[in-house]
Short mmCIF file of C-alpha atoms in Angstrom, two decimals:
data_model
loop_
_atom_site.label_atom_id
_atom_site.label_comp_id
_atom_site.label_asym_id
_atom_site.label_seq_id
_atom_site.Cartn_x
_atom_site.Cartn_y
_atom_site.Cartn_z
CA UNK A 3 56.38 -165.56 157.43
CA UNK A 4 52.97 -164.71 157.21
CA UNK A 5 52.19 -164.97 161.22
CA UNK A 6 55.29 -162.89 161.42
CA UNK A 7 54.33 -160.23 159.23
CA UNK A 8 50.96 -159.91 160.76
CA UNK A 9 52.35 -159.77 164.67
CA UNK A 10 54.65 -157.39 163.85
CA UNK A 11 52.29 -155.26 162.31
CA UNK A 12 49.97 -155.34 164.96
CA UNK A 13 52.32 -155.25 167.78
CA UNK A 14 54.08 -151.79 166.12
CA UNK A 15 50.24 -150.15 165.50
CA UNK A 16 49.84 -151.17 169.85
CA UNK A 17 52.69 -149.73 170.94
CA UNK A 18 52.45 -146.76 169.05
CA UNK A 19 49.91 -144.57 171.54
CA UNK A 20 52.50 -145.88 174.18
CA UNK A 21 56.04 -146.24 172.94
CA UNK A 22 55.97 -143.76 169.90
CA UNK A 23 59.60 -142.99 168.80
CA UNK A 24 60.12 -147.03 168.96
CA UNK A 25 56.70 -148.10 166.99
CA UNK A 26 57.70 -145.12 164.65
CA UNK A 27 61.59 -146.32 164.49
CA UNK A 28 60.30 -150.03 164.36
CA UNK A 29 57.93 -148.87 161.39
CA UNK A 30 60.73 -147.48 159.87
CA UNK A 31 62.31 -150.74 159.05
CA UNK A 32 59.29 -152.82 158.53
CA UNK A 33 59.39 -154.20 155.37
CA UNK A 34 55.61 -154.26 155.18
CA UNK A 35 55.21 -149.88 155.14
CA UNK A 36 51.81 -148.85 153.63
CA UNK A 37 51.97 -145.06 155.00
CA UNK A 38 54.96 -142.80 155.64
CA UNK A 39 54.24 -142.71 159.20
CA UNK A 40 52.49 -145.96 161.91
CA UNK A 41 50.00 -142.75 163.05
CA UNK A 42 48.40 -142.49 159.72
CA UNK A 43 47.34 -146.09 160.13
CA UNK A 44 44.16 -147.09 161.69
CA UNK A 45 44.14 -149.06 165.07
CA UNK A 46 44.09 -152.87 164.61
CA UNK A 47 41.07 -155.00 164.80
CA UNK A 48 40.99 -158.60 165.70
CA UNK A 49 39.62 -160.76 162.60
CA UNK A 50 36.84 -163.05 163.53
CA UNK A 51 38.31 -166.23 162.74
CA UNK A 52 40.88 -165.28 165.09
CA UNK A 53 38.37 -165.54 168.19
CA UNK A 54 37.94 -168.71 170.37
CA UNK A 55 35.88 -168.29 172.55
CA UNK A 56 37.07 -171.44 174.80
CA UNK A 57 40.30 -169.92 174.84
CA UNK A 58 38.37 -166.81 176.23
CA UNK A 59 36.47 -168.34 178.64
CA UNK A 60 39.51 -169.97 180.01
CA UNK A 61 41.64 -166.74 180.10
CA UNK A 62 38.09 -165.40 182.01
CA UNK A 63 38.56 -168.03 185.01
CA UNK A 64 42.53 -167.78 184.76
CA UNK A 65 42.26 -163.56 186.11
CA UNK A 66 38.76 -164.85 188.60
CA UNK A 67 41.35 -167.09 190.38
CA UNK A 68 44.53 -164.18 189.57
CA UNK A 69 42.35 -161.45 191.49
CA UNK A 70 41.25 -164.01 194.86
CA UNK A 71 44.70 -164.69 195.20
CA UNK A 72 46.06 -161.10 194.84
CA UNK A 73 43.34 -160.29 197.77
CA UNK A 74 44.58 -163.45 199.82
CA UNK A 75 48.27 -161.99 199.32
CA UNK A 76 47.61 -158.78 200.01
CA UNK A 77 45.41 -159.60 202.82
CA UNK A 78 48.43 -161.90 204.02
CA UNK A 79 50.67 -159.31 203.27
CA UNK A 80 48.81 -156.68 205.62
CA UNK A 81 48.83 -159.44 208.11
CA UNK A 82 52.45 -159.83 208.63
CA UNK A 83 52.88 -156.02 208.86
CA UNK A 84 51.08 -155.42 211.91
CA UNK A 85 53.50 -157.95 213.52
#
């Protein structure tokens, strides 16, 4: 319950700059309400034991290889157009 209360916090204070009437809705019916509205609470900041750096690194070389192949496709892409 704990990891659930905490995602759903965080997700609804994300998605509020974005998707206001449904983070303020959502808020609504959170169980969890410390303020009458999700805009008169602070953006969320990741705790520090919540950091792993190996999992960071990894997600690093993950988008390196995402953005070469986007170029290859695109170049690819371009390729079969001009036939």
């Amino acid at each position: 319950q704990t990891v659930v209360y905490h995602m759903t916090d965080t997700l609804i204070k994300l998605m509020a700059p974005i998707l206001s009437f449904l983070a303020e809705e959502s808020y609504d019916h959170f169980k969890g309400k410390t303020a009458e509205s999700v805009f008169l609470l602070s953006f969320p900041k990741v705790h520090p034991q919540w950091r792993f750096s190996e999992v960071s690194d990894r997600l690093t070389k993950v988008l390196e290889v995402r953005s070469v192949a986007q170029k290859k496709l695109e170049e690819l892409r371009n390729s079969l157009k001009q036939l």
